[in-house]
Amino acid sequence: MMNATRYAADDALIAQIETDLAHYQAKYPKGFLVRLHVLGDFFSVAYVAQWAKWLGMFPALHVYGYTANQPDAIDSKERAIGEAILSLRLACGIRFAVRFSGSYSDEFAALSQDDERSIALLADKKAFLCPTQISKETGKLAKKDETTLAASCGECGLCWQASKPVVFLTH
Ligand code: SF4
């Protein structure tokens, strides 16, 4: 994270993303996965629509990430963005796997372990702990499932593929 770069959300960014996506579409025509927004979030409904357009333009493109915008938010702008994200996710499935941070109303969520509801979901096996964070805690590679080890998001992929909520340790 300390090496991450924060970009201004402007027309130049949109143009650069499109150039980059065209590059990766040509390089990996069988499929490539973009982890969106290490910093920042979806900032407008138009920006969500832009990703819908890119998913149509670039058939190899897959997206995963997280958003703080909730479809049931009180704030109208946040709610509109959250609804647009949910709509795109329902339309595209694994090609647009964006989880709602802190949501207990949508199973495709990213939760914090410092909430009793998260602990209850883990106990009922209705959620899973991020295996990379477990490995940081123990100093060992953690089990992703019964057979596979995960040392990074690239090796794990659960946030992209699993339908249950992911739970992160409290920072
Ligand atoms: S993809 Fe796996 S390692 Fe990465 S945040 Fe999600 S659960 Fe953790």
CSV table of N, CA, C and O in Angstrom, one decimal, residues 2-108:
chain,number,residue,atom,x,y,z
A,2,MET,N,2.0,1.2,0.7
A,2,MET,CA,2.8,2.4,0.8
A,2,MET,C,3.4,2.8,-0.6
A,2,MET,O,3.8,4.0,-0.8
A,3,ASN,N,3.4,1.9,-1.5
A,3,ASN,CA,3.9,2.2,-2.8
A,3,ASN,C,2.8,2.5,-3.8
A,3,ASN,O,3.1,2.7,-5.0
A,4,ALA,N,1.5,2.5,-3.4
A,4,ALA,CA,0.4,2.8,-4.3
A,4,ALA,C,0.4,4.2,-4.7
A,4,ALA,O,0.9,5.1,-3.9
A,5,THR,N,-0.1,4.5,-5.9
A,5,THR,CA,-0.2,5.8,-6.4
A,5,THR,C,-1.7,6.2,-6.5
A,5,THR,O,-2.5,5.4,-7.0
A,6,ARG,N,-2.0,7.4,-6.0
A,6,ARG,CA,-3.4,7.9,-6.1
A,6,ARG,C,-3.5,8.8,-7.4
A,6,ARG,O,-2.7,9.7,-7.5
A,7,TYR,N,-4.4,8.4,-8.3
A,7,TYR,CA,-4.6,9.1,-9.5
A,7,TYR,C,-5.8,10.0,-9.4
A,7,TYR,O,-6.8,9.7,-8.7
A,8,ALA,N,-5.8,11.2,-10.1
A,8,ALA,CA,-7.0,12.0,-10.2
A,8,ALA,C,-8.0,11.3,-11.1
A,8,ALA,O,-7.7,10.7,-12.1
A,9,ALA,N,-9.3,11.3,-10.7
A,9,ALA,CA,-10.4,10.7,-11.4
A,9,ALA,C,-10.8,11.7,-12.5
A,9,ALA,O,-11.8,12.4,-12.3
A,10,ASP,N,-10.2,11.7,-13.7
A,10,ASP,CA,-10.5,12.6,-14.7
A,10,ASP,C,-10.5,11.9,-16.1
A,10,ASP,O,-10.3,10.7,-16.2
A,11,ASP,N,-10.7,12.7,-17.1
A,11,ASP,CA,-10.8,12.1,-18.5
A,11,ASP,C,-9.5,11.4,-18.9
A,11,ASP,O,-9.5,10.4,-19.6
A,12,ALA,N,-8.3,12.0,-18.4
A,12,ALA,CA,-7.0,11.4,-18.7
A,12,ALA,C,-6.9,10.0,-18.1
A,12,ALA,O,-6.4,9.1,-18.7
A,13,LEU,N,-7.5,9.8,-16.9
A,13,LEU,CA,-7.4,8.5,-16.3
A,13,LEU,C,-8.3,7.5,-17.1
A,13,LEU,O,-7.9,6.4,-17.3
A,14,ILE,N,-9.5,7.9,-17.5
A,14,ILE,CA,-10.3,7.0,-18.3
A,14,ILE,C,-9.7,6.6,-19.6
A,14,ILE,O,-9.7,5.4,-20.0
A,15,ALA,N,-9.0,7.6,-20.2
A,15,ALA,CA,-8.3,7.3,-21.5
A,15,ALA,C,-7.2,6.3,-21.3
A,15,ALA,O,-7.0,5.4,-22.0
A,16,GLN,N,-6.5,6.5,-20.2
A,16,GLN,CA,-5.3,5.6,-19.9
A,16,GLN,C,-5.8,4.2,-19.5
A,16,GLN,O,-5.2,3.2,-20.0
A,17,ILE,N,-6.9,4.1,-18.8
A,17,ILE,CA,-7.4,2.8,-18.4
A,17,ILE,C,-7.8,2.0,-19.7
A,17,ILE,O,-7.5,0.9,-19.9
A,18,GLU,N,-8.4,2.8,-20.6
A,18,GLU,CA,-8.9,2.1,-21.8
A,18,GLU,C,-7.7,1.7,-22.7
A,18,GLU,O,-7.7,0.6,-23.2
A,19,THR,N,-6.7,2.5,-22.7
A,19,THR,CA,-5.4,2.1,-23.4
A,19,THR,C,-4.8,0.8,-22.8
A,19,THR,O,-4.4,-0.1,-23.5
A,20,ASP,N,-4.8,0.8,-21.5
A,20,ASP,CA,-4.2,-0.3,-20.8
A,20,ASP,C,-5.0,-1.6,-21.0
A,20,ASP,O,-4.5,-2.7,-21.2
A,21,LEU,N,-6.4,-1.4,-21.0
A,21,LEU,CA,-7.2,-2.6,-21.2
A,21,LEU,C,-7.1,-3.2,-22.6
A,21,LEU,O,-7.1,-4.4,-22.8
A,22,ALA,N,-6.9,-2.3,-23.6
A,22,ALA,CA,-6.7,-2.7,-24.9
A,22,ALA,C,-5.4,-3.5,-25.0
A,22,ALA,O,-5.3,-4.5,-25.7
A,23,HIS,N,-4.4,-3.0,-24.3
A,23,HIS,CA,-3.1,-3.7,-24.3
A,23,HIS,C,-3.2,-5.1,-23.7
A,23,HIS,O,-2.7,-6.1,-24.3
A,24,TYR,N,-3.9,-5.2,-22.6
A,24,TYR,CA,-4.0,-6.5,-21.9
A,24,TYR,C,-5.0,-7.5,-22.7
A,24,TYR,O,-4.8,-8.7,-22.7
A,25,GLN,N,-6.0,-6.9,-23.3
A,25,GLN,CA,-6.9,-7.7,-24.2
A,25,GLN,C,-6.1,-8.4,-25.3
A,25,GLN,O,-6.3,-9.6,-25.6
A,26,ALA,N,-5.2,-7.6,-25.9
A,26,ALA,CA,-4.3,-8.2,-27.0
A,26,ALA,C,-3.3,-9.2,-26.5
A,26,ALA,O,-3.1,-10.2,-27.1
A,27,LYS,N,-2.8,-8.9,-25.3
A,27,LYS,CA,-1.8,-9.8,-24.7
A,27,LYS,C,-2.3,-11.0,-24.1
A,27,LYS,O,-1.7,-12.1,-24.2
A,28,TYR,N,-3.5,-10.9,-23.5
A,28,TYR,CA,-4.1,-12.1,-22.9
A,28,TYR,C,-5.6,-12.3,-23.4
A,28,TYR,O,-6.5,-12.1,-22.6
A,29,PRO,N,-5.7,-12.7,-24.6
A,29,PRO,CA,-7.1,-12.8,-25.2
A,29,PRO,C,-7.9,-13.9,-24.5
A,29,PRO,O,-9.1,-13.9,-24.7
A,30,LYS,N,-7.3,-14.8,-23.8
A,30,LYS,CA,-8.1,-15.9,-23.1
A,30,LYS,C,-8.6,-15.5,-21.8
A,30,LYS,O,-9.4,-16.2,-21.2
A,31,GLY,N,-8.1,-14.3,-21.3
A,31,GLY,CA,-8.6,-13.8,-20.0
A,31,GLY,C,-7.6,-13.1,-19.2
A,31,GLY,O,-6.5,-13.6,-19.1
A,32,PHE,N,-8.0,-12.0,-18.6
A,32,PHE,CA,-7.1,-11.3,-17.6
A,32,PHE,C,-8.0,-10.7,-16.5
A,32,PHE,O,-9.2,-10.4,-16.8
A,33,LEU,N,-7.4,-10.6,-15.3
A,33,LEU,CA,-8.2,-10.1,-14.1
A,33,LEU,C,-7.6,-8.9,-13.6
A,33,LEU,O,-6.4,-8.8,-13.3
A,34,VAL,N,-8.5,-7.8,-13.5
A,34,VAL,CA,-8.0,-6.5,-12.9
A,34,VAL,C,-8.5,-6.4,-11.5
A,34,VAL,O,-9.7,-6.5,-11.3
A,35,ARG,N,-7.6,-6.2,-10.6
A,35,ARG,CA,-8.0,-5.9,-9.2
A,35,ARG,C,-8.2,-4.3,-9.1
A,35,ARG,O,-7.2,-3.6,-9.2
A,36,LEU,N,-9.4,-3.9,-9.0
A,36,LEU,CA,-9.7,-2.5,-9.1
A,36,LEU,C,-9.5,-1.7,-7.8
A,36,LEU,O,-9.8,-2.2,-6.7
A,37,HIS,N,-9.0,-0.5,-7.9
A,37,HIS,CA,-9.0,0.5,-6.8
A,37,HIS,C,-8.3,0.1,-5.5
A,37,HIS,O,-8.9,0.0,-4.5
A,38,VAL,N,-7.0,-0.1,-5.6
A,38,VAL,CA,-6.2,-0.3,-4.4
A,38,VAL,C,-6.4,0.9,-3.5
A,38,VAL,O,-6.5,0.9,-2.3
A,39,LEU,N,-6.5,2.1,-4.2
A,39,LEU,CA,-6.9,3.4,-3.5
A,39,LEU,C,-8.1,3.8,-4.2
A,39,LEU,O,-8.3,3.7,-5.4
A,40,GLY,N,-9.0,4.5,-3.5
A,40,GLY,CA,-10.2,5.1,-4.2
A,40,GLY,C,-11.3,4.1,-4.3
A,40,GLY,O,-11.3,3.0,-3.8
A,41,ASP,N,-12.3,4.5,-5.1
A,41,ASP,CA,-13.6,3.7,-5.2
A,41,ASP,C,-14.3,4.2,-6.5
A,41,ASP,O,-13.8,5.1,-7.2
A,42,PHE,N,-15.4,3.6,-6.8
A,42,PHE,CA,-16.3,4.0,-7.9
A,42,PHE,C,-16.8,5.4,-7.4
A,42,PHE,O,-17.4,5.5,-6.4
A,43,PHE,N,-16.6,6.4,-8.3
A,43,PHE,CA,-16.9,7.8,-7.9
A,43,PHE,C,-18.1,8.4,-8.5
A,43,PHE,O,-18.6,9.5,-8.1
A,44,SER,N,-18.7,7.6,-9.5
A,44,SER,CA,-20.0,8.1,-10.1
A,44,SER,C,-20.6,7.0,-10.8
A,44,SER,O,-20.0,5.9,-11.1
A,45,VAL,N,-21.9,7.1,-11.1
A,45,VAL,CA,-22.7,6.1,-11.9
A,45,VAL,C,-22.1,6.1,-13.3
A,45,VAL,O,-22.0,5.0,-13.9
A,46,ALA,N,-21.7,7.2,-13.8
A,46,ALA,CA,-21.1,7.2,-15.2
A,46,ALA,C,-19.8,6.4,-15.2
A,46,ALA,O,-19.5,5.7,-16.2
A,47,TYR,N,-19.0,6.4,-14.1
A,47,TYR,CA,-17.8,5.6,-14.1
A,47,TYR,C,-18.1,4.1,-14.0
A,47,TYR,O,-17.4,3.3,-14.6
A,48,VAL,N,-19.2,3.7,-13.3
A,48,VAL,CA,-19.6,2.3,-13.3
A,48,VAL,C,-20.0,1.9,-14.7
A,48,VAL,O,-19.7,0.9,-15.2
A,49,ALA,N,-20.8,2.8,-15.4
A,49,ALA,CA,-21.2,2.6,-16.7
A,49,ALA,C,-20.0,2.4,-17.7
A,49,ALA,O,-20.1,1.7,-18.7
A,50,GLN,N,-19.0,3.2,-17.4
A,50,GLN,CA,-17.8,3.1,-18.2
A,50,GLN,C,-17.2,1.6,-18.1
A,50,GLN,O,-16.8,1.1,-19.1
A,51,TRP,N,-17.2,1.0,-16.9
A,51,TRP,CA,-16.7,-0.3,-16.8
A,51,TRP,C,-17.7,-1.3,-17.5
A,51,TRP,O,-17.2,-2.3,-18.1
A,52,ALA,N,-19.0,-1.0,-17.5
A,52,ALA,CA,-19.9,-1.8,-18.3
A,52,ALA,C,-19.5,-1.8,-19.8
A,52,ALA,O,-19.5,-2.8,-20.5
A,53,LYS,N,-19.2,-0.6,-20.2
A,53,LYS,CA,-18.8,-0.4,-21.6
A,53,LYS,C,-17.5,-1.2,-21.9
A,53,LYS,O,-17.4,-1.9,-22.9
A,54,TRP,N,-16.5,-1.1,-21.0
A,54,TRP,CA,-15.3,-1.8,-21.2
A,54,TRP,C,-15.5,-3.4,-21.2
A,54,TRP,O,-14.8,-4.1,-21.9
A,55,LEU,N,-16.4,-3.8,-20.3
A,55,LEU,CA,-16.6,-5.3,-20.3
A,55,LEU,C,-17.2,-5.7,-21.6
A,55,LEU,O,-17.0,-6.9,-22.0
A,56,GLY,N,-17.9,-4.9,-22.3
A,56,GLY,CA,-18.4,-5.2,-23.6
A,56,GLY,C,-17.3,-5.1,-24.7
A,56,GLY,O,-17.3,-5.9,-25.6
A,57,MET,N,-16.4,-4.1,-24.6
A,57,MET,CA,-15.4,-3.9,-25.5
A,57,MET,C,-14.3,-5.0,-25.5
A,57,MET,O,-13.7,-5.3,-26.5
A,58,PHE,N,-14.0,-5.4,-24.2
A,58,PHE,CA,-12.9,-6.3,-24.0
A,58,PHE,C,-13.3,-7.6,-23.4
A,58,PHE,O,-13.5,-7.8,-22.2
A,59,PRO,N,-13.6,-8.6,-24.3
A,59,PRO,CA,-14.2,-9.9,-23.8
A,59,PRO,C,-13.3,-10.7,-22.9
A,59,PRO,O,-13.8,-11.5,-22.1
A,60,ALA,N,-12.0,-10.4,-22.8
A,60,ALA,CA,-11.2,-11.2,-21.9
A,60,ALA,C,-11.1,-10.5,-20.5
A,60,ALA,O,-10.6,-11.1,-19.6
A,61,LEU,N,-11.6,-9.3,-20.4
A,61,LEU,CA,-11.6,-8.6,-19.1
A,61,LEU,C,-12.4,-9.2,-18.1
A,61,LEU,O,-13.6,-9.5,-18.3
A,62,HIS,N,-11.8,-9.3,-16.9
A,62,HIS,CA,-12.5,-9.7,-15.6
A,62,HIS,C,-12.1,-8.7,-14.6
A,62,HIS,O,-11.0,-8.3,-14.6
A,63,VAL,N,-13.0,-8.4,-13.7
A,63,VAL,CA,-12.7,-7.4,-12.6
A,63,VAL,C,-13.0,-8.0,-11.3
A,63,VAL,O,-14.0,-8.7,-11.1
A,64,TYR,N,-12.2,-7.7,-10.3
A,64,TYR,CA,-12.6,-7.9,-8.9
A,64,TYR,C,-12.1,-6.8,-8.0
A,64,TYR,O,-11.2,-6.0,-8.4
A,65,GLY,N,-12.9,-6.5,-6.9
A,65,GLY,CA,-12.5,-5.5,-6.0
A,65,GLY,C,-13.6,-5.3,-5.0
A,65,GLY,O,-14.4,-6.2,-4.7
A,66,TYR,N,-13.5,-4.1,-4.3
A,66,TYR,CA,-14.4,-3.8,-3.2
A,66,TYR,C,-14.9,-2.4,-3.4
A,66,TYR,O,-14.3,-1.6,-4.0
A,67,THR,N,-16.1,-2.2,-2.8
A,67,THR,CA,-16.6,-0.8,-2.8
A,67,THR,C,-17.3,-0.5,-1.5
A,67,THR,O,-17.9,-1.3,-0.8
A,68,ALA,N,-17.2,0.8,-1.1
A,68,ALA,CA,-17.9,1.3,0.1
A,68,ALA,C,-19.2,1.8,-0.3
A,68,ALA,O,-20.0,2.1,0.6
A,69,ASN,N,-19.6,1.9,-1.6
A,69,ASN,CA,-20.9,2.4,-2.0
A,69,ASN,C,-21.9,1.2,-1.8
A,69,ASN,O,-21.7,0.1,-2.3
A,70,GLN,N,-23.0,1.5,-1.1
A,70,GLN,CA,-23.9,0.5,-0.7
A,70,GLN,C,-25.2,0.7,-1.5
A,70,GLN,O,-25.7,1.9,-1.5
A,71,PRO,N,-25.8,-0.3,-2.1
A,71,PRO,CA,-27.1,-0.1,-2.7
A,71,PRO,C,-28.3,0.3,-1.8
A,71,PRO,O,-29.3,0.8,-2.3
A,72,ASP,N,-28.1,0.1,-0.5
A,72,ASP,CA,-29.1,0.6,0.4
A,72,ASP,C,-28.7,1.8,1.3
A,72,ASP,O,-29.2,2.0,2.3
A,73,ALA,N,-27.7,2.5,0.7
A,73,ALA,CA,-27.2,3.7,1.5
A,73,ALA,C,-28.3,4.8,1.6
A,73,ALA,O,-29.2,4.9,0.7
A,74,ILE,N,-28.2,5.5,2.7
A,74,ILE,CA,-29.1,6.7,2.8
A,74,ILE,C,-28.8,7.8,1.9
A,74,ILE,O,-29.7,8.4,1.3
A,75,ASP,N,-27.5,8.0,1.7
A,75,ASP,CA,-27.1,9.1,0.8
A,75,ASP,C,-27.4,8.7,-0.7
A,75,ASP,O,-27.1,7.6,-1.1
A,76,SER,N,-28.1,9.6,-1.4
A,76,SER,CA,-28.6,9.2,-2.7
A,76,SER,C,-27.6,9.0,-3.7
A,76,SER,O,-27.7,8.1,-4.6
A,77,LYS,N,-26.5,9.7,-3.7
A,77,LYS,CA,-25.4,9.5,-4.7
A,77,LYS,C,-24.7,8.2,-4.4
A,77,LYS,O,-24.5,7.4,-5.4
A,78,GLU,N,-24.4,7.9,-3.2
A,78,GLU,CA,-23.8,6.6,-2.9
A,78,GLU,C,-24.8,5.4,-3.2
A,78,GLU,O,-24.3,4.4,-3.8
A,79,ARG,N,-26.0,5.6,-2.9
A,79,ARG,CA,-27.0,4.6,-3.2
A,79,ARG,C,-27.1,4.3,-4.8
A,79,ARG,O,-27.1,3.2,-5.2
A,80,ALA,N,-27.1,5.4,-5.5
A,80,ALA,CA,-27.2,5.2,-7.0
A,80,ALA,C,-25.9,4.5,-7.5
A,80,ALA,O,-26.0,3.6,-8.4
A,81,ILE,N,-24.8,4.8,-7.0
A,81,ILE,CA,-23.5,4.1,-7.4
A,81,ILE,C,-23.6,2.7,-7.0
A,81,ILE,O,-23.3,1.8,-7.8
A,82,GLY,N,-24.0,2.4,-5.7
A,82,GLY,CA,-24.1,1.1,-5.3
A,82,GLY,C,-25.1,0.2,-6.1
A,82,GLY,O,-24.9,-0.9,-6.4
A,83,GLU,N,-26.2,0.8,-6.4
A,83,GLU,CA,-27.2,0.1,-7.3
A,83,GLU,C,-26.7,-0.2,-8.6
A,83,GLU,O,-26.9,-1.3,-9.2
A,84,ALA,N,-25.9,0.7,-9.2
A,84,ALA,CA,-25.3,0.5,-10.5
A,84,ALA,C,-24.3,-0.6,-10.5
A,84,ALA,O,-24.2,-1.5,-11.4
A,85,ILE,N,-23.5,-0.7,-9.4
A,85,ILE,CA,-22.5,-1.7,-9.2
A,85,ILE,C,-23.2,-3.1,-9.1
A,85,ILE,O,-22.8,-4.1,-9.7
A,86,LEU,N,-24.2,-3.1,-8.2
A,86,LEU,CA,-25.0,-4.4,-8.0
A,86,LEU,C,-25.6,-4.8,-9.3
A,86,LEU,O,-25.5,-6.0,-9.7
A,87,SER,N,-26.2,-3.9,-10.1
A,87,SER,CA,-26.8,-4.3,-11.4
A,87,SER,C,-25.8,-4.9,-12.3
A,87,SER,O,-26.0,-5.9,-13.0
A,88,LEU,N,-24.6,-4.2,-12.4
A,88,LEU,CA,-23.5,-4.7,-13.3
A,88,LEU,C,-23.0,-6.1,-12.8
A,88,LEU,O,-22.8,-7.0,-13.6
A,89,ARG,N,-22.9,-6.2,-11.5
A,89,ARG,CA,-22.4,-7.5,-11.0
A,89,ARG,C,-23.4,-8.6,-11.3
A,89,ARG,O,-23.1,-9.7,-11.7
A,90,LEU,N,-24.7,-8.4,-11.1
A,90,LEU,CA,-25.7,-9.4,-11.4
A,90,LEU,C,-25.8,-9.7,-12.9
A,90,LEU,O,-26.0,-10.8,-13.3
A,91,ALA,N,-25.4,-8.7,-13.7
A,91,ALA,CA,-25.5,-8.9,-15.2
A,91,ALA,C,-24.2,-9.7,-15.6
A,91,ALA,O,-24.3,-10.5,-16.6
A,92,CYS,N,-23.1,-9.5,-15.0
A,92,CYS,CA,-21.8,-10.0,-15.5
A,92,CYS,C,-21.2,-11.1,-14.6
A,92,CYS,O,-20.2,-11.7,-15.0
A,93,GLY,N,-21.7,-11.3,-13.4
A,93,GLY,CA,-21.2,-12.4,-12.6
A,93,GLY,C,-19.7,-12.3,-12.3
A,93,GLY,O,-19.2,-11.2,-11.9
A,94,ILE,N,-19.0,-13.3,-12.6
A,94,ILE,CA,-17.6,-13.4,-12.2
A,94,ILE,C,-16.8,-12.4,-13.0
A,94,ILE,O,-15.6,-12.1,-12.7
A,95,ARG,N,-17.3,-11.8,-14.1
A,95,ARG,CA,-16.6,-10.8,-14.8
A,95,ARG,C,-16.6,-9.5,-14.2
A,95,ARG,O,-15.8,-8.6,-14.6
A,96,PHE,N,-17.4,-9.3,-13.2
A,96,PHE,CA,-17.4,-8.0,-12.4
A,96,PHE,C,-17.7,-8.3,-11.0
A,96,PHE,O,-18.8,-8.1,-10.5
A,97,ALA,N,-16.7,-8.9,-10.3
A,97,ALA,CA,-16.9,-9.4,-9.0
A,97,ALA,C,-16.5,-8.3,-7.9
A,97,ALA,O,-15.4,-8.4,-7.4
A,98,VAL,N,-17.4,-7.4,-7.7
A,98,VAL,CA,-17.1,-6.3,-6.8
A,98,VAL,C,-17.9,-6.5,-5.5
A,98,VAL,O,-19.1,-6.6,-5.5
A,99,ARG,N,-17.2,-6.6,-4.4
A,99,ARG,CA,-17.8,-6.9,-3.1
A,99,ARG,C,-18.2,-5.6,-2.4
A,99,ARG,O,-17.5,-4.6,-2.5
A,100,PHE,N,-19.3,-5.7,-1.6
A,100,PHE,CA,-19.7,-4.5,-0.8
A,100,PHE,C,-19.0,-4.6,0.5
A,100,PHE,O,-19.3,-5.5,1.3
A,101,SER,N,-18.2,-3.6,0.8
A,101,SER,CA,-17.5,-3.6,2.1
A,101,SER,C,-18.5,-3.3,3.3
A,101,SER,O,-19.2,-2.3,3.2
A,102,GLY,N,-18.5,-4.2,4.3
A,102,GLY,CA,-19.3,-3.9,5.5
A,102,GLY,C,-20.7,-4.2,5.3
A,102,GLY,O,-21.5,-3.9,6.2
A,103,SER,N,-21.1,-4.9,4.2
A,103,SER,CA,-22.6,-5.2,4.0
A,103,SER,C,-22.9,-6.5,4.7
A,103,SER,O,-22.3,-7.5,4.4
A,104,TYR,N,-24.0,-6.5,5.4
A,104,TYR,CA,-24.6,-7.8,6.0
A,104,TYR,C,-25.9,-8.1,5.3
A,104,TYR,O,-26.6,-9.0,5.7
A,105,SER,N,-26.2,-7.4,4.2
A,105,SER,CA,-27.4,-7.6,3.5
A,105,SER,C,-27.1,-8.3,2.1
A,105,SER,O,-28.1,-8.7,1.4
A,106,ASP,N,-25.9,-8.3,1.7
A,106,ASP,CA,-25.5,-8.9,0.5
A,106,ASP,C,-24.4,-9.9,0.8
A,106,ASP,O,-23.4,-9.6,1.4
A,107,GLU,N,-24.5,-11.2,0.3
A,107,GLU,CA,-23.5,-12.2,0.6
A,107,GLU,C,-22.2,-11.9,-0.1
A,107,GLU,O,-21.1,-12.4,0.4
A,108,PHE,N,-22.2,-11.2,-1.2
A,108,PHE,CA,-20.9,-10.9,-1.8
A,108,PHE,C,-20.3,-9.6,-1.2
A,108,PHE,O,-20.4,-8.6,-1.7
